[in-house]
Short mmCIF file of C-alpha atoms and ligand atoms in Angstrom, two decimals:
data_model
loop_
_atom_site.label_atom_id
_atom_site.label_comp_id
_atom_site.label_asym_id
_atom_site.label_seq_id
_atom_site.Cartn_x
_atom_site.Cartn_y
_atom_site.Cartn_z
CA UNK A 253 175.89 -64.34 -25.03
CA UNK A 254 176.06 -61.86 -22.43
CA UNK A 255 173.63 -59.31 -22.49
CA UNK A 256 174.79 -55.55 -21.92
CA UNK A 257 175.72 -53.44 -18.90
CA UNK A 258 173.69 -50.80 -20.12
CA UNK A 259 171.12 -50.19 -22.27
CA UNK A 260 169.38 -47.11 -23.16
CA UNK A 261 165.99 -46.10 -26.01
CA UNK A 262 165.04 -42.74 -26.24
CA UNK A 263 166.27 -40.95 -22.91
CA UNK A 264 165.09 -37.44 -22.69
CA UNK A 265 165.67 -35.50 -19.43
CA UNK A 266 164.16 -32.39 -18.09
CA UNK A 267 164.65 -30.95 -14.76
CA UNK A 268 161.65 -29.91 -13.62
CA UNK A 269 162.00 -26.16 -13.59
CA UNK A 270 163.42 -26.17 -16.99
CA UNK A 271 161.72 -25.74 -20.11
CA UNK A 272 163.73 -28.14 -22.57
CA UNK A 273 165.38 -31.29 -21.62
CA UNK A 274 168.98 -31.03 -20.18
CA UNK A 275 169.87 -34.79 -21.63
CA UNK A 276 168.60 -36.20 -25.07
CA UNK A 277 170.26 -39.64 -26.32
CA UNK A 278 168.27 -41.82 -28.55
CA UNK A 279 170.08 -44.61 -27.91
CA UNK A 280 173.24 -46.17 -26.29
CA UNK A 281 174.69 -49.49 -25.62
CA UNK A 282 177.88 -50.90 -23.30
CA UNK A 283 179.29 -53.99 -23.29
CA UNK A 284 180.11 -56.06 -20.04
CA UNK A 285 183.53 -55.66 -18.66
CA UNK A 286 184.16 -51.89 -20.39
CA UNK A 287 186.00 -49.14 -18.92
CA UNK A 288 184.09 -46.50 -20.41
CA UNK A 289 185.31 -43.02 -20.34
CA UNK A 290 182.95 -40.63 -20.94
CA UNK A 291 184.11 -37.25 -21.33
CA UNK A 292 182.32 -33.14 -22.50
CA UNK A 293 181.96 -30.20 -21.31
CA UNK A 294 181.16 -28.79 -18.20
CA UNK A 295 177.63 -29.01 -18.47
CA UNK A 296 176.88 -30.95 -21.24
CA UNK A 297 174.69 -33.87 -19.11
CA UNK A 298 177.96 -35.92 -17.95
CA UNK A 299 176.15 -35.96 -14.33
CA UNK A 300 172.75 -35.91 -15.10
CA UNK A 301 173.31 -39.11 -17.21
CA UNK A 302 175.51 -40.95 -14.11
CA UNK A 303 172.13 -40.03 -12.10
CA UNK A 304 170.06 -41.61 -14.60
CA UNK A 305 172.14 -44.30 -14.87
CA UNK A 306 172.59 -45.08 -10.87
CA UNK A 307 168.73 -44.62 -10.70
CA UNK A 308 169.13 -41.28 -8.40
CA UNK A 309 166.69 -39.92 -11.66
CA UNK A 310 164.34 -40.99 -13.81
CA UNK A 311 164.58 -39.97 -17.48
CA UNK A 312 161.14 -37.50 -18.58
CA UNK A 313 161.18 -39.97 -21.29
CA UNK A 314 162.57 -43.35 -22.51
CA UNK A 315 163.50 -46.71 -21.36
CA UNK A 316 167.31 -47.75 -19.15
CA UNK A 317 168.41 -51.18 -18.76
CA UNK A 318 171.06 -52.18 -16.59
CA UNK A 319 172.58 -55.06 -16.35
CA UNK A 320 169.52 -56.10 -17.82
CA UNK A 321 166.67 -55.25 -15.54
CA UNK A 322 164.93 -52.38 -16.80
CA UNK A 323 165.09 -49.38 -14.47
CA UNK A 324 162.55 -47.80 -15.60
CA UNK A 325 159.53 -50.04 -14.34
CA UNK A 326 160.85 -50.10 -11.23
CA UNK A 327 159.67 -48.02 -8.33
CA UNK A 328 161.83 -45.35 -6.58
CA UNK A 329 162.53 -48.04 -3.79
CA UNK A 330 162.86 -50.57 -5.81
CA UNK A 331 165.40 -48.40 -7.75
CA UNK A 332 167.27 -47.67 -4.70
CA UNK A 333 167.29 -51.45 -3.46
CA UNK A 334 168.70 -52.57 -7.34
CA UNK A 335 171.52 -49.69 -6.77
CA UNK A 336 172.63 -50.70 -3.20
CA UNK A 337 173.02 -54.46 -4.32
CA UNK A 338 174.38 -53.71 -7.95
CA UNK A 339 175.84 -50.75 -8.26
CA UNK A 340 179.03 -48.47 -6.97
CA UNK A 341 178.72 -45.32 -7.47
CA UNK A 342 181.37 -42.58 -6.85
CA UNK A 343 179.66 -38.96 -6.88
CA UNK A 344 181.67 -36.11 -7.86
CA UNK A 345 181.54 -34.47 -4.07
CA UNK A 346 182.21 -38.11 -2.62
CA UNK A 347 179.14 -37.99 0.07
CA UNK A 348 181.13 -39.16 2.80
CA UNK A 349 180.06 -38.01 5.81
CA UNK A 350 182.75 -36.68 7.66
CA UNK A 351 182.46 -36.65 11.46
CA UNK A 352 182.45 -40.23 10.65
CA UNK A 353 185.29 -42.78 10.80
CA UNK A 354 186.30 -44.15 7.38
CA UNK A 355 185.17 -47.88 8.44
CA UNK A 356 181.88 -46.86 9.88
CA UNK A 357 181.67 -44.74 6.47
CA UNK A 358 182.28 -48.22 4.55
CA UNK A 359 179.88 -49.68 6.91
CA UNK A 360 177.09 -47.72 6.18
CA UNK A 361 177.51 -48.65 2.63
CA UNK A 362 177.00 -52.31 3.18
CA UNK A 363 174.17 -54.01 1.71
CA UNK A 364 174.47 -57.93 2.47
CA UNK A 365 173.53 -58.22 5.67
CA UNK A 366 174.38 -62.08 5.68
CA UNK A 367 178.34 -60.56 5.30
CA UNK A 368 179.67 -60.40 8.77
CA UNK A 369 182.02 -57.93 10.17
CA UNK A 370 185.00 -59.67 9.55
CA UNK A 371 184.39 -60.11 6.40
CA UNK A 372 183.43 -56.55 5.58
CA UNK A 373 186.54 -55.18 7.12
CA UNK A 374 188.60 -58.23 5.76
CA UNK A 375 187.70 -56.71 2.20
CA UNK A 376 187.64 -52.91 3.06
CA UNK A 377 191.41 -53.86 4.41
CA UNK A 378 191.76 -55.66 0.76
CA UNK A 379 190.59 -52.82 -1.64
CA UNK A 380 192.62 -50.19 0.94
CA UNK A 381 196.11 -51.70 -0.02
CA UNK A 382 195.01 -51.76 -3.29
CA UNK A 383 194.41 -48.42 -3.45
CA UNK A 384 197.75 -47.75 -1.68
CA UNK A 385 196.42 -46.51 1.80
CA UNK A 386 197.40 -46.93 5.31
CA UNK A 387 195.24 -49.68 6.66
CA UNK A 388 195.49 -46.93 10.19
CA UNK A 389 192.86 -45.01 7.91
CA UNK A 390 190.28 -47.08 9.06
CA UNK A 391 190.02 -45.54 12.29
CA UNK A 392 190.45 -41.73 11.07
CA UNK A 393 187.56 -39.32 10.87
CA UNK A 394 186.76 -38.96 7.46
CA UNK A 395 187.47 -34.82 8.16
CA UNK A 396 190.98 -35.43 8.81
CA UNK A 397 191.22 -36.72 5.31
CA UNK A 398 192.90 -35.20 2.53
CA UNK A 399 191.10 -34.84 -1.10
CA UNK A 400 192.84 -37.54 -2.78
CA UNK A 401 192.69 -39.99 0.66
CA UNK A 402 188.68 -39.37 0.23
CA UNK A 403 188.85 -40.21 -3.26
CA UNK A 404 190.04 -43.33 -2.45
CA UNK A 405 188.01 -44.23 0.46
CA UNK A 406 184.61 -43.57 -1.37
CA UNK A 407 185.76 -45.50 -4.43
CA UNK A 408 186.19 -48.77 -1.16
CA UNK A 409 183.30 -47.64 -0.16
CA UNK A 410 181.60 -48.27 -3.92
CA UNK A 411 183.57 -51.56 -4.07
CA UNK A 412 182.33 -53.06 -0.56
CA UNK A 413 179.32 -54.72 -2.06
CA UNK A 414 181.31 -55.99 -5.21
CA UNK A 415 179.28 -54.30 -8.02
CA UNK A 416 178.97 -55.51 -11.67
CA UNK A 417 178.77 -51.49 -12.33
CA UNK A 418 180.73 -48.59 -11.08
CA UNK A 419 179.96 -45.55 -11.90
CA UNK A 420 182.56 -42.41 -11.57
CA UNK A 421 182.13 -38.71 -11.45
CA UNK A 422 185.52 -37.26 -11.45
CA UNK A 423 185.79 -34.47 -8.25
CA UNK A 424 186.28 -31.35 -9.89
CA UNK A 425 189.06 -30.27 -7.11
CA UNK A 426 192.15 -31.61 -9.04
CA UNK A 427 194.95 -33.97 -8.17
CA UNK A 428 198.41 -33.51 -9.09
CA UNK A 429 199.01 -35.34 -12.29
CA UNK A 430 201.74 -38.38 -10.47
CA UNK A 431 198.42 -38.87 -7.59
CA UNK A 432 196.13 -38.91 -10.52
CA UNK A 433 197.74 -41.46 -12.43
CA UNK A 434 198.19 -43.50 -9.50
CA UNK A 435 194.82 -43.11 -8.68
CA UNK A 436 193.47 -43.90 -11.75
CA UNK A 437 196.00 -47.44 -12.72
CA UNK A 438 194.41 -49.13 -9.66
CA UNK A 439 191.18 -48.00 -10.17
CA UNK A 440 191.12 -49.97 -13.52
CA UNK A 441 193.02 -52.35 -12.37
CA UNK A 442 190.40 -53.09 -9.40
CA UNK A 443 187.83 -52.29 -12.21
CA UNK A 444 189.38 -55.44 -14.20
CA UNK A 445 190.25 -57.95 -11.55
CA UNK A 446 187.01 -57.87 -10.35
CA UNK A 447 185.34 -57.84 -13.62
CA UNK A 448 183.19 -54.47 -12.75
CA UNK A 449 182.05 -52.59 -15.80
CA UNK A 450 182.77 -48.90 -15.30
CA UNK A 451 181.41 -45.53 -16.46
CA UNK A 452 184.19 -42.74 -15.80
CA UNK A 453 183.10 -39.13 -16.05
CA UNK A 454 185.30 -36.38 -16.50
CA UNK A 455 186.09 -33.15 -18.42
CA UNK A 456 189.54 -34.15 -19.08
CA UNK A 457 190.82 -35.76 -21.95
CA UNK A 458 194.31 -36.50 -21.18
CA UNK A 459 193.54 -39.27 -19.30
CA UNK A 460 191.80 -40.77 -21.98
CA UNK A 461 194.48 -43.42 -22.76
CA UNK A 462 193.14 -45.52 -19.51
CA UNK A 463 189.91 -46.41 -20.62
CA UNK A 464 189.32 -49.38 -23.04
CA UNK A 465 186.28 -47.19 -24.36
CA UNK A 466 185.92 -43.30 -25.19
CA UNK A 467 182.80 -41.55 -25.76
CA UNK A 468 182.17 -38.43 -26.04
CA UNK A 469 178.56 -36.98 -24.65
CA UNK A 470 177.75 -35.02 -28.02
CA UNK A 471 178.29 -38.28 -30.15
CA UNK A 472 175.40 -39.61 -27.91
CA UNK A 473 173.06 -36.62 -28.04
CA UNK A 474 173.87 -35.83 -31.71
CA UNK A 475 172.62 -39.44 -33.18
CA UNK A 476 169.70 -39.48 -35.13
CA UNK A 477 166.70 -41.93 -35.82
CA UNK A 478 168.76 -44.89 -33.99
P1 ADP B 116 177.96 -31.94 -16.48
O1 ADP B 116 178.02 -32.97 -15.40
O2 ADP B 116 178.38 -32.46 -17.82
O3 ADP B 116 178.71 -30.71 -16.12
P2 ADP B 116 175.16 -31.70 -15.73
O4 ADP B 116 174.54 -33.04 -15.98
O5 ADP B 116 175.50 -31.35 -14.33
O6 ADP B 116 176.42 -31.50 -16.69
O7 ADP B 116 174.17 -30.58 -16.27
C1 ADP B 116 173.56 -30.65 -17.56
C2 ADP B 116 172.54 -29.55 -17.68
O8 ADP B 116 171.47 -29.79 -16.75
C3 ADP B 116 173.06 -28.15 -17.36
O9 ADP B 116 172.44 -27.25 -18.24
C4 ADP B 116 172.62 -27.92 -15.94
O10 ADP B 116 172.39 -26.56 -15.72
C5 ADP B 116 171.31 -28.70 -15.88
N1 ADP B 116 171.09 -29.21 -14.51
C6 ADP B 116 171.88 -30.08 -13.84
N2 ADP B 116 171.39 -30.37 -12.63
C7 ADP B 116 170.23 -29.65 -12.52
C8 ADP B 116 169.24 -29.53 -11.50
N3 ADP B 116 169.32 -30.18 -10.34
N4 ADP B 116 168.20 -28.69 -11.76
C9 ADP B 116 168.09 -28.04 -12.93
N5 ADP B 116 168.97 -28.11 -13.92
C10 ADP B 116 170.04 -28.91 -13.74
MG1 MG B 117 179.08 -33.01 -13.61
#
C-alpha cells in the first residue's frame, strides 16, 4: 500500500506579528498520483499552506508528512535539502532571476550533482517541447521573457530534478483563457506521465474541470474534532 503524498494533524499557523493564526486545518490527507486543485479566496491561507507544505514555513503547531518523512522534525536545512531533492515548487511570482539565461536559471535548480550537463539540458530540452517552447529559449535572458514564457520555464525548472510533488501557486497576472488552457493540459499531462503528485493553487474555479481532485480551503479549516 502506498503511503500518502501528504499528510497533515493539527496545523495551526501564525505569522509572527499576528495575533491569531492565519491557517488552522485539523487534518488533511492526499493520495499519491493526485492532481489536487485547491482553490479560496484571496487570502484565505492558499499560500501560506503551499509554504508549509514546500517546508519554506513551519506550522506554530502540528505535525506535516510528506511523502512520508515528517517535516516537522526536521531542521531548517534539513527541510531545505528534502525540498531540493523531492519537491517542485512553482511560486506565484516565479523567482526566476532575470538577468539570467533560462538554462543557467534551470541550472541553478539542479540538485543531483552525479547528473551531468548533458543530461540536464537533454531533459530541460525534453520538458521545453512539452511545454510547447522554442528550444532557442534556452539561451534568452530570462527578462526578455514574456509572462506566460516564464510560467513555463519555472514549471522546467520545478521538473529538472523529477519530483514526486509539485506544488503550484497560480501567478496572479492572468493569461488569456486559449494560453491558459494550453498551459494547464500539459502541465497535467507532465504531472501524469511522470507520475508527480500535484497541489494547484488558484482563486479560479473555472479551471476546476482539470484536476482529478477539488478542495476547497474552508472545507479544510472548517472540519472539526478529525
Ligand atoms: P492566499 O494565498 O489564499 O491569498 P495567504 O496564505 O497569502 O492567502 O494569506 C493568508 C493570511 O495570512 C492573510 O490574512 C494574510 O494577510 C496573512 N499573511 C500571509 N503572509 C503573511 C506574512 N508574511 N506575514 C503576516 N501575515 C501574512
Ligand atoms: Mg496566495
Amino acid at each position: 500500500m502506498s503511503s500518502p503524498v501528504i499528510k497533515l494533524e493539527g496545523i495551526s499557523h501564525r505569522y509572527k506579528q499576528k495575533n491569531a493564526p492565519s491557517l488552522v486545518i485539523p487534518a488533511w490527507q492526499v493520495e499519491s498520483q493526485q492532481q489536487v486543485f485547491l482553490h479560496g479566496d484571496s487570502g484565505s491561507g492558499k499560500s501560506t499552506l503551499l509554504n508549509l507544505l514546500s517546508g519554506v514555513l513551519t506550522p506554530t503547531e502540528g505535525s506535516i508528512e510528506v511523502l512520508g518523512e515528517n517535516l516537522t522534525k526536521m531542521s531548517s536545512a534539513q527541510r531545505d535539502q528534502f525540498r531540493a531533492q523531492n519537491i517542485g515548487v512553482v511560486f506565484q511570482t516565479f523567482n526566476l532571476i532575470p538577468y539570467l539565461s533560462v538554462l543557467e536559471n534551470i541550472q541553478l535548480a539542479v540538485y543531483f550533482a552525479s547528473k551531468s550537463q548533458h543530461q540536464v539540458i537533454e531533459r530541460a530540452e525534453h520538458l521545453l517541447s512539452n511545454l510547447h517552447l522554442d528550444l532557442n529559449i534556452l539561451k534568452k535572458p530570462v527578462s526578455q521573457l514574456s509572462i506566460g514564457q516564464q510560467q513555463r520555464v519555472a514549471i522546467v525548472r520545478a521538473l529538472i530534478n523529477e519530483p514526486e510533488l509539485l506544488l503550484v501557486d497560480e501567478p496572479t497576472s492572468a493569461l488569456d483563457a486559449s494560453a491558459r488552457d494550453a498551459f494547464l493540459n500539459v502541465l497535467i499531462n507532465t504531472s501524469k506521465t511522470n507520475n508527480t503528485s500535484m497541489i494547484f493553487v488558484s482563486h479560479d474555479k473555472a479551471i476546476e474541470h482539470y484536476f482529478s481532485q477539488s478542495v476547497e480551503i474552508t472545507a479544510l479549516t472548517e472540519q472539526q474534532g478529525v
